[in-house]
Amino acid sequence: YAQLYIMNNSTDVYCNRGTSGIDGCTSTAIGAAVGSSKQTVFITGDLAFLYDSNALWNNYIPNNFKIIVINNHGGGIFRILPGEKNSENFKTFFETEHKHTAEQLCKMYNFEYQFANDEESLTSTVEKFYSKNDNPQLLEIFTPADVNDKTLLDYFKFIR
């Protein structure tokens, strides 16, 4: 979705969709951070992050590496597709509903963990997240699964 936003030309943007959108995204971002002296910020969804969390065990992650996880407790992207979204089968087989957070992984791999669950907590957290580089950092932003699809579709309408 980076292509949907106006960005400063001095910002390098690299995107890796992976197979079905989740395979190896975290590993790829860490590799990019290791190969660069610039601060690297990886923006990902909860399922992609959890799927490739083994990438965090490596010993070469630079302190200026940052991860933003958008956690809607499942693969909410599938809600924009046609079909019955309010059935148990949808939540189990398409959305992969879960209750996990990244907090324990951050403790295990020595990432500084922060979270936000509304605009106010995001505003108060984001400056510290970008300025501190003593350890790699992760900011987990919790969003409500039941409105994410509408918000995304509304944004698509807005940019048209």
Short mmCIF file of C-alpha atoms in Angstrom, two decimals:
data_model
loop_
_atom_site.label_atom_id
_atom_site.label_comp_id
_atom_site.label_asym_id
_atom_site.label_seq_id
_atom_site.Cartn_x
_atom_site.Cartn_y
_atom_site.Cartn_z
CA TYR A 1 0.00 0.00 0.00
CA ALA A 2 3.01 2.32 0.08
CA GLN A 3 2.19 3.34 -3.49
CA LEU A 4 -1.09 4.86 -2.28
CA TYR A 5 0.60 7.62 -0.27
CA ILE A 6 2.55 10.70 -1.26
CA MET A 7 6.12 10.29 -0.08
CA ASN A 8 9.18 12.47 0.09
CA ASN A 9 11.54 11.63 -2.79
CA SER A 10 14.42 11.21 -0.35
CA THR A 11 12.67 8.19 1.21
CA ASP A 12 13.62 4.82 -0.24
CA VAL A 13 10.66 2.44 -0.41
CA TYR A 14 11.04 -1.28 -0.99
CA CYS A 15 8.12 -3.68 -1.07
CA ASN A 16 8.07 -7.45 -0.81
CA ARG A 17 4.75 -9.16 -1.16
CA GLY A 18 5.94 -12.74 -0.78
CA THR A 19 3.76 -15.71 -1.63
CA SER A 20 0.22 -14.92 -0.55
CA GLY A 21 1.61 -11.76 1.02
CA ILE A 22 3.34 -13.29 4.03
CA ASP A 23 6.31 -15.49 3.14
CA GLY A 24 9.64 -14.06 4.23
CA CYS A 25 8.65 -10.41 4.60
CA THR A 26 10.28 -9.96 8.02
CA SER A 27 13.41 -11.81 6.90
CA THR A 28 13.66 -9.64 3.79
CA ALA A 29 13.28 -6.43 5.80
CA ILE A 30 15.98 -7.48 8.25
CA GLY A 31 18.28 -8.30 5.35
CA ALA A 32 17.67 -4.84 3.91
CA ALA A 33 18.45 -3.27 7.30
CA VAL A 34 21.69 -5.23 7.66
CA GLY A 35 22.76 -4.06 4.19
CA SER A 36 22.03 -0.39 4.87
CA SER A 37 23.36 2.21 7.24
CA LYS A 38 20.02 4.06 7.13
CA GLN A 39 17.22 3.60 9.63
CA THR A 40 14.96 0.89 8.25
CA VAL A 41 11.25 0.77 9.08
CA PHE A 42 9.32 -2.37 8.21
CA ILE A 43 5.51 -2.03 8.11
CA THR A 44 3.63 -5.31 8.19
CA GLY A 45 0.43 -7.00 9.21
CA ASP A 46 0.08 -9.30 12.19
CA LEU A 47 -0.21 -12.55 10.23
CA ALA A 48 2.81 -11.83 8.03
CA PHE A 49 4.84 -10.82 11.07
CA LEU A 50 3.90 -13.86 13.14
CA TYR A 51 4.38 -16.19 10.17
CA ASP A 52 8.01 -15.10 9.69
CA SER A 53 8.90 -14.35 13.33
CA ASN A 54 11.86 -16.76 13.21
CA ALA A 55 13.66 -13.96 11.38
CA LEU A 56 14.08 -12.19 14.73
CA TRP A 57 16.49 -14.75 16.21
CA ASN A 58 19.45 -13.65 14.11
CA ASN A 59 22.32 -11.81 15.80
CA TYR A 60 22.86 -9.08 13.20
CA ILE A 61 19.75 -6.94 13.47
CA PRO A 62 20.91 -3.31 13.68
CA ASN A 63 19.69 -1.09 16.52
CA ASN A 64 18.12 1.34 14.05
CA PHE A 65 15.77 -1.33 12.67
CA LYS A 66 12.11 -0.70 13.44
CA ILE A 67 8.97 -2.74 12.87
CA ILE A 68 5.41 -1.46 12.79
CA VAL A 69 2.88 -4.28 13.11
CA ILE A 70 -0.72 -3.49 12.25
CA ASN A 71 -2.55 -6.04 14.40
CA ASN A 72 -6.20 -6.57 13.59
CA HIS A 73 -6.13 -10.11 15.05
CA GLY A 74 -6.33 -11.82 11.68
CA GLY A 75 -6.09 -11.50 7.93
CA GLY A 76 -8.54 -8.64 7.60
CA ILE A 77 -7.52 -8.02 4.00
CA PHE A 78 -9.77 -10.92 3.00
CA ARG A 79 -12.81 -8.95 4.20
CA ILE A 80 -12.65 -6.76 1.09
CA LEU A 81 -13.31 -9.81 -1.11
CA PRO A 82 -16.88 -10.86 -1.95
CA GLY A 83 -18.46 -13.53 0.22
CA GLU A 84 -19.98 -14.16 3.64
CA LYS A 85 -17.78 -12.36 6.16
CA ASN A 86 -19.76 -13.07 9.32
CA SER A 87 -19.52 -16.86 9.39
CA GLU A 88 -17.25 -18.98 11.60
CA ASN A 89 -15.80 -20.58 8.47
CA PHE A 90 -14.68 -17.17 7.24
CA LYS A 91 -12.96 -16.31 10.53
CA THR A 92 -11.29 -19.72 10.75
CA PHE A 93 -10.20 -20.35 7.17
CA PHE A 94 -9.82 -16.92 5.56
CA GLU A 95 -9.16 -14.46 8.32
CA THR A 96 -7.15 -16.78 10.63
CA GLU A 97 -8.52 -15.05 13.72
CA HIS A 98 -6.10 -15.02 16.68
CA LYS A 99 -5.41 -13.31 20.01
CA HIS A 100 -1.59 -13.05 19.77
CA THR A 101 0.54 -9.95 20.21
CA ALA A 102 4.20 -9.31 19.47
CA GLU A 103 5.09 -8.44 23.07
CA GLN A 104 6.56 -11.79 24.14
CA LEU A 105 8.57 -12.12 20.92
CA CYS A 106 10.03 -8.68 21.62
CA LYS A 107 11.08 -9.74 25.10
CA MET A 108 12.63 -12.92 23.78
CA TYR A 109 14.60 -11.17 21.02
CA ASN A 110 15.50 -7.96 22.88
CA PHE A 111 13.34 -5.60 20.84
CA GLU A 112 11.89 -2.59 22.61
CA TYR A 113 8.11 -3.03 22.50
CA GLN A 114 5.50 -0.30 22.33
CA PHE A 115 1.86 -0.43 21.40
CA ALA A 116 -0.99 1.85 20.47
CA ASN A 117 -4.70 1.14 20.35
CA ASP A 118 -6.10 4.57 19.51
CA GLU A 119 -5.00 7.83 17.93
CA GLU A 120 -3.96 9.38 21.25
CA SER A 121 -1.68 6.50 22.26
CA LEU A 122 -0.21 6.38 18.74
CA THR A 123 0.60 10.09 18.84
CA SER A 124 2.30 9.79 22.24
CA THR A 125 4.31 6.71 21.20
CA VAL A 126 5.45 7.40 17.66
CA GLU A 127 8.05 10.12 18.38
CA LYS A 128 9.89 7.94 20.88
CA PHE A 129 9.66 5.00 18.48
CA TYR A 130 11.42 6.89 15.70
CA SER A 131 14.02 8.69 17.80
CA LYS A 132 15.39 5.95 20.05
CA ASN A 133 17.97 3.53 18.64
CA ASP A 134 19.43 1.63 21.62
CA ASN A 135 17.75 -1.60 20.48
CA PRO A 136 15.64 -2.64 17.53
CA GLN A 137 12.07 -1.55 18.17
CA LEU A 138 8.58 -2.73 17.43
CA LEU A 139 5.42 -0.67 17.53
CA GLU A 140 2.25 -2.73 17.50
CA ILE A 141 -0.85 -0.83 16.43
CA PHE A 142 -4.10 -2.57 17.29
CA THR A 143 -6.99 -1.90 14.94
CA PRO A 144 -10.58 -3.18 15.07
CA ALA A 145 -11.04 -6.05 12.61
CA ASP A 146 -14.71 -5.29 12.08
CA VAL A 147 -14.09 -1.85 10.49
CA ASN A 148 -10.72 -2.30 8.76
CA ASP A 149 -12.21 -3.38 5.45
CA LYS A 150 -14.61 -0.44 5.36
CA THR A 151 -11.80 1.98 6.21
CA LEU A 152 -9.61 0.58 3.42
CA LEU A 153 -12.40 0.66 0.84
CA ASP A 154 -13.31 4.21 1.89
CA TYR A 155 -9.65 5.22 1.40
CA PHE A 156 -9.66 3.68 -2.09
CA LYS A 157 -12.75 5.79 -2.92
CA PHE A 158 -11.07 8.89 -1.48
CA ILE A 159 -7.92 8.59 -3.62
CA ARG A 160 -9.90 8.01 -6.83
#
